[in-house]
Short mmCIF file of C-alpha atoms in Angstrom, two decimals:
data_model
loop_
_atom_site.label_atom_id
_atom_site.label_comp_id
_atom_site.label_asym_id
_atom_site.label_seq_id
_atom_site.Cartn_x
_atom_site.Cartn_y
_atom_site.Cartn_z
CA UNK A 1 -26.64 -141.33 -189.28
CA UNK A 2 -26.91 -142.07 -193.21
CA UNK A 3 -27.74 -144.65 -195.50
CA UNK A 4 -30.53 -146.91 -194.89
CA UNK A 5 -31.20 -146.90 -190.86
CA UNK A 6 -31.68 -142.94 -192.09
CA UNK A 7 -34.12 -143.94 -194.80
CA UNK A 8 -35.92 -146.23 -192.74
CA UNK A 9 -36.26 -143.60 -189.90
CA UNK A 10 -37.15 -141.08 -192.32
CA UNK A 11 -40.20 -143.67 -193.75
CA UNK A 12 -41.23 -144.49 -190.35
CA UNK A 13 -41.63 -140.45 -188.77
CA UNK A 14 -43.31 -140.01 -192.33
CA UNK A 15 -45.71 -143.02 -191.29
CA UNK A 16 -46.64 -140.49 -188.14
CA UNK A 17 -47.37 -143.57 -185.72
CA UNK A 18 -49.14 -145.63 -188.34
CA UNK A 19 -47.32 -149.12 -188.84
CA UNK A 20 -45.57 -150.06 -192.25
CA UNK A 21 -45.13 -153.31 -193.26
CA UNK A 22 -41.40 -154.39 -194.20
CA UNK A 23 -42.85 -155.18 -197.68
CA UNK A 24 -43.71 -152.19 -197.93
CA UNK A 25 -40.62 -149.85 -196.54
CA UNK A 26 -38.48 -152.54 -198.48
CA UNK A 27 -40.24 -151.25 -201.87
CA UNK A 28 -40.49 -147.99 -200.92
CA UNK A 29 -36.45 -148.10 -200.48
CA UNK A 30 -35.43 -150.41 -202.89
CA UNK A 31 -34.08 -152.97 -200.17
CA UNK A 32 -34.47 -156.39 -199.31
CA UNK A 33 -36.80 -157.02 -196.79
CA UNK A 34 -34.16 -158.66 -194.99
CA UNK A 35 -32.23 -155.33 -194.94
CA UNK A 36 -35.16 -153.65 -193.84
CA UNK A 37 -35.09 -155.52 -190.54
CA UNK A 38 -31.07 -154.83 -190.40
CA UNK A 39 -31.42 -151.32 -190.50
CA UNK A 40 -34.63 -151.49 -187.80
CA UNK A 41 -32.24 -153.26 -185.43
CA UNK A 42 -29.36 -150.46 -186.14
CA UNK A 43 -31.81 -148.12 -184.86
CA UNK A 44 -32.96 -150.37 -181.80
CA UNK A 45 -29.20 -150.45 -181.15
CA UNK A 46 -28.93 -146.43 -181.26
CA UNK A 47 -31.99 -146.42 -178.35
CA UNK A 48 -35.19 -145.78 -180.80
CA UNK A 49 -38.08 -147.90 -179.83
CA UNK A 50 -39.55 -149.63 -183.04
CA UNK A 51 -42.62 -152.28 -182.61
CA UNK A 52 -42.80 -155.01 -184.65
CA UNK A 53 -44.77 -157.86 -185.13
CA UNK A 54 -44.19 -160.66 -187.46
CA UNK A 55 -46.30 -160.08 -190.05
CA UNK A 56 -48.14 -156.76 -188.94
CA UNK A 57 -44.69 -154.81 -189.67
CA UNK A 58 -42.88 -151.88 -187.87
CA UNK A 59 -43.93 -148.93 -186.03
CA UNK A 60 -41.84 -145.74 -184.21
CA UNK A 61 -42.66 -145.27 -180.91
CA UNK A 62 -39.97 -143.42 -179.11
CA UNK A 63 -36.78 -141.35 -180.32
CA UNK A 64 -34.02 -141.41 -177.68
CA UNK A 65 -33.01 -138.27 -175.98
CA UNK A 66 -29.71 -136.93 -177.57
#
């Protein structure tokens, strides 16, 4: 995987649990935060479980098996 689903996955197993708002991944990464939520559903496509509420922002809770 590369390019920004990485960088989002990397911010969120930095986060270790702790939720991050798409504001604040999207300055952290130097996206939009509509990319932000692009790259969170590449990930929910490729089996990781990310929470998210609107407005309370995204959490990792499960890597798939591979």
């Amino acid at each position: 995987m590369t390019g920004g689903p990485a960088r989002i996955l990397d911010a969120l197993r930095r986060a270790g649990g702790e939720t991050r708002s798409g504001e604040t991944l999207s300055s952290q990464l130097g996206v939009s935060r509509t990319q932000v939520w692009k790259h969170v559903e590449a990930l929910r496509a490729r089996g990781y479980t990310i929470d998210g509420d609107p407005g309370g922002g995204y959490r990792l809770s499960k890597i798939p098996d591979r």
